[in-house]
mmCIF file of C-alpha atoms in Angstrom:
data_model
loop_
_atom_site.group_PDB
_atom_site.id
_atom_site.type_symbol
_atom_site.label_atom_id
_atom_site.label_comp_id
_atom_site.label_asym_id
_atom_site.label_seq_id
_atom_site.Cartn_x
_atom_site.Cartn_y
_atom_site.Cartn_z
ATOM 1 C CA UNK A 1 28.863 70.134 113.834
ATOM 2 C CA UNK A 2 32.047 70.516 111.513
ATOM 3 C CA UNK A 3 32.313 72.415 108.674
ATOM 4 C CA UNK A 4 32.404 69.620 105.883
ATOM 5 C CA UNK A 5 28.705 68.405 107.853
ATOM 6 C CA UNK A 6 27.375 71.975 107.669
ATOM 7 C CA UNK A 7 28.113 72.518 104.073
ATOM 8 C CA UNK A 8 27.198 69.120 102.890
ATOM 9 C CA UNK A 9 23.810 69.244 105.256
ATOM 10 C CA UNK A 10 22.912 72.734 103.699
ATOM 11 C CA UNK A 11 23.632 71.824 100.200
ATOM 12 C CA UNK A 12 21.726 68.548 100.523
ATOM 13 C CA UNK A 13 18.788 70.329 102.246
ATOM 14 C CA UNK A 14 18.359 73.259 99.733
ATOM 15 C CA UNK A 15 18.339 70.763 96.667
ATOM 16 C CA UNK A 16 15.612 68.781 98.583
ATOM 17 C CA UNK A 17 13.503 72.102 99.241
ATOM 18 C CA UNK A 18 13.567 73.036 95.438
ATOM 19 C CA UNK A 19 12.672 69.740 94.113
ATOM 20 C CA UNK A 20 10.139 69.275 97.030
ATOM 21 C CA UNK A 21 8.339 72.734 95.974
ATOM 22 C CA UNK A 22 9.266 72.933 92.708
ATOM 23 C CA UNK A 23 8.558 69.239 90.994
ATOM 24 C CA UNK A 24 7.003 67.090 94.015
ATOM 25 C CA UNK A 25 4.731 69.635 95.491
ATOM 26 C CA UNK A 26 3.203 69.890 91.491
ATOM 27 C CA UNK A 27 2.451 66.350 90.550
ATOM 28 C CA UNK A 28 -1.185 66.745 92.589
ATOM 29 C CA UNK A 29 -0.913 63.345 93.542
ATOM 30 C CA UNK A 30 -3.712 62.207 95.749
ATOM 31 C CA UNK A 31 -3.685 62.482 99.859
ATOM 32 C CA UNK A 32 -0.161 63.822 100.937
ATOM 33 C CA UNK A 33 3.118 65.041 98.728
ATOM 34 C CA UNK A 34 6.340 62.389 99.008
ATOM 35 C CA UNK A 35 8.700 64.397 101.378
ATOM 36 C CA UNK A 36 12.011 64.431 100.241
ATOM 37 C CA UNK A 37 13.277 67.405 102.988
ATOM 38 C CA UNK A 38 12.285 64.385 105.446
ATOM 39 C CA UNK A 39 14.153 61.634 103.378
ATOM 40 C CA UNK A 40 16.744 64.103 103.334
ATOM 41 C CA UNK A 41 16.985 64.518 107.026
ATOM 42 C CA UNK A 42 16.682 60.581 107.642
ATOM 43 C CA UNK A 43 19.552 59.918 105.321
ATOM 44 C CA UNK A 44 21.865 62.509 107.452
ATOM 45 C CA UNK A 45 20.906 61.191 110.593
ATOM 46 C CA UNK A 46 21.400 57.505 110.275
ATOM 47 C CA UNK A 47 25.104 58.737 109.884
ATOM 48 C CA UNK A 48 25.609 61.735 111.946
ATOM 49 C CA UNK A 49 23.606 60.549 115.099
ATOM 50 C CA UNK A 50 20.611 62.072 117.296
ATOM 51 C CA UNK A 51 22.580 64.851 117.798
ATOM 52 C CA UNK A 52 23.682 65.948 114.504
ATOM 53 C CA UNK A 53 19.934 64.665 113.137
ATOM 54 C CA UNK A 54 18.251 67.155 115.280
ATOM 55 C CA UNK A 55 20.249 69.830 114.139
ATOM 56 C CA UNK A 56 19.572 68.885 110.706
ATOM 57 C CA UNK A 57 16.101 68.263 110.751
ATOM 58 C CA UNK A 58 15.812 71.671 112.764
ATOM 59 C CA UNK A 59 17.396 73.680 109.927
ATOM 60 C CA UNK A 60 15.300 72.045 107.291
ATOM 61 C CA UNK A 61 12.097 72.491 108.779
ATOM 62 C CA UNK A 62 13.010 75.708 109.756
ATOM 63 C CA UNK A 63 14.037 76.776 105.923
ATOM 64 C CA UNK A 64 10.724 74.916 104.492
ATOM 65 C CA UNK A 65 8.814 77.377 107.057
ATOM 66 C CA UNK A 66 10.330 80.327 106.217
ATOM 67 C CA UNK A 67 10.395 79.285 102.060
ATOM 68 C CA UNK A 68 7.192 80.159 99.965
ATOM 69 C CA UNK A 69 4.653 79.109 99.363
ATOM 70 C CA UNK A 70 4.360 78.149 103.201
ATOM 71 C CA UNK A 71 1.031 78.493 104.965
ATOM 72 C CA UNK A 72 1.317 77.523 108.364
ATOM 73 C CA UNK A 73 3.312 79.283 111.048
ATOM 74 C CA UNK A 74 7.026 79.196 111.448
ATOM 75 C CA UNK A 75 8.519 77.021 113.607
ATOM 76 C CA UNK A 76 6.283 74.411 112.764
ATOM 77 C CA UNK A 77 7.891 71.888 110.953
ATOM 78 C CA UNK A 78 11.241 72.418 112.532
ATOM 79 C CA UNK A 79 9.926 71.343 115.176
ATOM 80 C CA UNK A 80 8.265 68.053 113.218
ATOM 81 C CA UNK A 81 11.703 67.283 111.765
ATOM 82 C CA UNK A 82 13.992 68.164 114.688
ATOM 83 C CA UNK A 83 12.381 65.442 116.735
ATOM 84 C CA UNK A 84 12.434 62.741 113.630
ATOM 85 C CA UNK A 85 15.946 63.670 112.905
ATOM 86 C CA UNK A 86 16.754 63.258 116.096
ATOM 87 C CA UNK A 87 14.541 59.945 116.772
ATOM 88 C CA UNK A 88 16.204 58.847 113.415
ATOM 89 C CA UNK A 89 19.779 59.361 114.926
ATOM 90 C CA UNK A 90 19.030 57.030 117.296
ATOM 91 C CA UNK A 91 18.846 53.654 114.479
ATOM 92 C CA UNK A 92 22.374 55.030 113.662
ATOM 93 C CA UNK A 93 24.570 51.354 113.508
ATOM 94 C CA UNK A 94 27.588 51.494 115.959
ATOM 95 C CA UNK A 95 30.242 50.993 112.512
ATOM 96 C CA UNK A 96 28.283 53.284 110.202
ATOM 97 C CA UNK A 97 27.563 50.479 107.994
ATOM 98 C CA UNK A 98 24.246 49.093 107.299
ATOM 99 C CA UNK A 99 24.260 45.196 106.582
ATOM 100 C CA UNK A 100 20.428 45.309 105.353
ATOM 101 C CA UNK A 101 17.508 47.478 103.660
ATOM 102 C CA UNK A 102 15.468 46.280 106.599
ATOM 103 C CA UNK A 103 16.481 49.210 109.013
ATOM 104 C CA UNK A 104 16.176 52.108 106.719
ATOM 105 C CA UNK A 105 13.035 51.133 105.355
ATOM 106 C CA UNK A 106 11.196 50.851 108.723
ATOM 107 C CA UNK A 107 12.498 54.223 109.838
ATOM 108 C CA UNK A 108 11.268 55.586 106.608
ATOM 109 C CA UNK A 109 7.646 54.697 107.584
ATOM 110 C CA UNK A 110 7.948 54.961 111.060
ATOM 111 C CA UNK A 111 9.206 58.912 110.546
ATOM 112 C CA UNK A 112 6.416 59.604 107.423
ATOM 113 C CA UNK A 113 3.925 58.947 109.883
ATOM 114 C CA UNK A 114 4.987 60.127 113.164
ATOM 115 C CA UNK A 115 6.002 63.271 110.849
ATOM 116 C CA UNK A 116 2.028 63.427 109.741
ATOM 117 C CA UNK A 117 0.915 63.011 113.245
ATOM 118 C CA UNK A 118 3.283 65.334 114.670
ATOM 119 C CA UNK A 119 2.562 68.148 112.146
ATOM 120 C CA UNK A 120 -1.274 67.231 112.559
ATOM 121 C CA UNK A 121 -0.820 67.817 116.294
ATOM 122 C CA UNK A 122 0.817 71.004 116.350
ATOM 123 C CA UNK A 123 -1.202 72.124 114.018
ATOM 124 C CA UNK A 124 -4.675 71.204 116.294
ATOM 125 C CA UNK A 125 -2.928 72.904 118.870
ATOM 126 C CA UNK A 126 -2.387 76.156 117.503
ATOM 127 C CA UNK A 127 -6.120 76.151 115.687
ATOM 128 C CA UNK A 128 -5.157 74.550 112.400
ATOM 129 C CA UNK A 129 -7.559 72.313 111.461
ATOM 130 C CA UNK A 130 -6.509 71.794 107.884
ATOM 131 C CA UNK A 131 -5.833 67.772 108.386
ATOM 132 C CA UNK A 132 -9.423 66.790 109.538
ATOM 133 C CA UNK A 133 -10.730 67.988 106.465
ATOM 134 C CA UNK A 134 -8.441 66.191 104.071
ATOM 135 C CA UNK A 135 -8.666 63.322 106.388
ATOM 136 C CA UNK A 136 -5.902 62.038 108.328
ATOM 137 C CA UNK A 137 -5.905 58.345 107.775
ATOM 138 C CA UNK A 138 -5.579 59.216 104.192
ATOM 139 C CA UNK A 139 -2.709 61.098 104.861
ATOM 140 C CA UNK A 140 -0.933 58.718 107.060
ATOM 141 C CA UNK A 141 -1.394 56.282 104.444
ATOM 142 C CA UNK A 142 -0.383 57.743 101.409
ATOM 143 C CA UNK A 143 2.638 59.799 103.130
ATOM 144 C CA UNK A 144 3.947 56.510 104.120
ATOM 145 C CA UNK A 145 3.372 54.987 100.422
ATOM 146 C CA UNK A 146 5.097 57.502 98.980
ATOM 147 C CA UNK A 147 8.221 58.202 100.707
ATOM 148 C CA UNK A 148 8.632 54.541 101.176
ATOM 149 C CA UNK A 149 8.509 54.272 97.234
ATOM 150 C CA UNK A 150 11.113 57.399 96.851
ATOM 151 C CA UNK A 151 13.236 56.456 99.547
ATOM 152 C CA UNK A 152 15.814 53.637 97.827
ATOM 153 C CA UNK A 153 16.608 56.262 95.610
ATOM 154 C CA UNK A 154 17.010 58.892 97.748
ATOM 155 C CA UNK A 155 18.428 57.647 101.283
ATOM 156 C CA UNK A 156 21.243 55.257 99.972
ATOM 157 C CA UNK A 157 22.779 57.825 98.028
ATOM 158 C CA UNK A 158 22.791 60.662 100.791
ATOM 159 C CA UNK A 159 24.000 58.416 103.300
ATOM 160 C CA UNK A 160 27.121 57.669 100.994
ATOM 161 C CA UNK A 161 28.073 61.066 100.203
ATOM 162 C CA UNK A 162 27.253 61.741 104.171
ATOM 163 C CA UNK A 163 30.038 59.028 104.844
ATOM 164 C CA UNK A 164 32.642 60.166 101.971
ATOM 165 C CA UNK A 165 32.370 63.427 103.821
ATOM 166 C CA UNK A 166 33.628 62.007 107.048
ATOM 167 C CA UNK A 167 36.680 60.342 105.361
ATOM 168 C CA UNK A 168 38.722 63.460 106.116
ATOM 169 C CA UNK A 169 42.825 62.416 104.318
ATOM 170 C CA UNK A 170 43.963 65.124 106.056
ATOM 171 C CA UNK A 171 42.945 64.140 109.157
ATOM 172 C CA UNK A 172 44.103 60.345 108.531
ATOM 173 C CA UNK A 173 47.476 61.384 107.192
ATOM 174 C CA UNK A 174 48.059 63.604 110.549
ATOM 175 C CA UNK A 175 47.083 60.613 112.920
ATOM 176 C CA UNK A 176 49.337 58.265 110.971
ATOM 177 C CA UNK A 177 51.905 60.924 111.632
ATOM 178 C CA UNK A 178 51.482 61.500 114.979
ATOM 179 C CA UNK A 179 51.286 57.539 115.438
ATOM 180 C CA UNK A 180 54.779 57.719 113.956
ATOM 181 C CA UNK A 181 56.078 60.678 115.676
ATOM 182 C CA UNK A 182 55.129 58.970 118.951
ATOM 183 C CA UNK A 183 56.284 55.438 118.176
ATOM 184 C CA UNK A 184 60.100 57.035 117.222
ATOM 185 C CA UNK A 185 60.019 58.528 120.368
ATOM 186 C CA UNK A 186 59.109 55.037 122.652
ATOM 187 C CA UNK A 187 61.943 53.877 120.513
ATOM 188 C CA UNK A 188 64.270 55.990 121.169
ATOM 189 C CA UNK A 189 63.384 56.051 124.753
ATOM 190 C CA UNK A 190 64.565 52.271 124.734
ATOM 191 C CA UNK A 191 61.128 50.338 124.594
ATOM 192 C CA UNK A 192 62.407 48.312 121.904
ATOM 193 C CA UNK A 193 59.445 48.652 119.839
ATOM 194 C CA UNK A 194 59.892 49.007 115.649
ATOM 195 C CA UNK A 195 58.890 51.555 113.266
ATOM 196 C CA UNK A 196 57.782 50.245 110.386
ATOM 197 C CA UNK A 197 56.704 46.647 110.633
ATOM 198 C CA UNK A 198 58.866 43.789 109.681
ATOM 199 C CA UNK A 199 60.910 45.392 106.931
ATOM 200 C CA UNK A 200 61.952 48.000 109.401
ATOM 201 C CA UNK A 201 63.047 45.602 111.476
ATOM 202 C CA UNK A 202 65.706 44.183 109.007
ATOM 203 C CA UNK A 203 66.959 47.245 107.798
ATOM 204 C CA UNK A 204 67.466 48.333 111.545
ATOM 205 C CA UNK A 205 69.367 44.858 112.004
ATOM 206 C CA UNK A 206 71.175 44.977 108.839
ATOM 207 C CA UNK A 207 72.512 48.688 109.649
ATOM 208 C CA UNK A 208 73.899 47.360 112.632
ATOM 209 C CA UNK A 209 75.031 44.769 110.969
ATOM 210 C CA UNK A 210 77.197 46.669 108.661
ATOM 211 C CA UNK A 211 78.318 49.116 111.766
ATOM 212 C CA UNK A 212 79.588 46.182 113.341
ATOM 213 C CA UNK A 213 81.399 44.939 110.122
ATOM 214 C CA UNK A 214 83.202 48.688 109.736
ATOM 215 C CA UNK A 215 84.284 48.587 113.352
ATOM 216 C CA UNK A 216 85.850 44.843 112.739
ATOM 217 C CA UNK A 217 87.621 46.356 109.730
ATOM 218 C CA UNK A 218 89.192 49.729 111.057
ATOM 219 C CA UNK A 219 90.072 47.527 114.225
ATOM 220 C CA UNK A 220 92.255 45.179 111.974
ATOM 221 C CA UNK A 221 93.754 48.156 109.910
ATOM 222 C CA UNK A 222 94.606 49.469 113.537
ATOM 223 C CA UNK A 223 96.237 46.762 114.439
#
């Protein structure tokens, strides 16, 4: 990943974490706690890709296992939200734009409950049996509810900061160079293509204009 994705991913995921355990984890609302680490991770990967979603959703869950209060064993839920983020990576449109709501919104649910079922799975497998006494249709229910409420306020405005991120002006401004740099060499190599669009074009044809005027003229004072 770059260095403008790393920073922006870490910064986005720490603010997340706090809020998560520090506001969302407190509200006791009933069956599961709206997940903004996951909305985080969702929001990253529907513009970085499978790729850089896994990643993402790796060092999340891997930061919420290692943060207190955790209870459960590390490793957990980075595994949970490496596999989302990188399931999520996969809805990523070809431009980067999305024209609707529609697509976000069913990857929110699909990932809040495939997220619940995944973490309820490892869980049974390692002798945690924490989610059949809560109840896990509960879960599933309210998990989706509540990230799906939280998530046009959250998703929309990470995806746009992930996407001002990518606008590098450095890197534009040295590809517009080198596009130059390599165009004034086909031209000088006799191609015949311009530099510069139209405008170019007639100041190229009215310098040799005026060459051709100054020969005329010294050839008459010659003669």
């Amino acid at each position: 990943m770059r260095v403008n994705r790393i920073l922006l991913s870490t910064a986005l995921i720490v603010v997340a974490l706090v809020l998560q355990v520090s506001v969302l984890a407190r509200l006791h609302l009933p069956g599961a706690v709206p997940d903004l680490l996951l909305l985080g991770v969702l929001g990253l990967a529907l513009v970085y890709g499978h790729v850089g979603g896994a990643l993402v959703g790796f060092g999340a869950g891997l930061l919420a296992d290692l943060a207190p209060p955790a209870d459960h064993a590390a490793g957990r839920y980075a595994l949970v939200l490496c596999v989302i983020g990188y399931l999520a990576g996969l809805a990523k449109p070809e431009n980067g734009r999305l024209k609707s709501a529609t697509r976000p919104m069913v990857v929110v649910v699909a990932a809040a409950i495939g997220s619940t079922l995944l973490y309820a799975l490892v869980g049974a497998l390692i002798g945690d049996t924490a989610a059949r006494h809560v109840g896990l249709g509960s879960l599933l229910f309210t998990a989706a509810l509540y990230d799906l409420l939280l998530a046009p306020f959250v998703v929309p405005g990470i995806m746009w900061l992930a996407r001002r991120a990518e606008n590098d002006p450095l890197s534009e401004a040295n590809s517009a160079a080198k596009g130059t740099d390599i165009s004034s060499g086909w031209l000088s190599a006799g191609t015949g293509l311009r530099v510069g669009g139209p405008r170019g074009g007639l100041r190229v044809k009215a310098a040799r204009a005026r060459s051709a005027r100054a020969g005329r003229i010294k050839g008459v004072k010659r003669l």
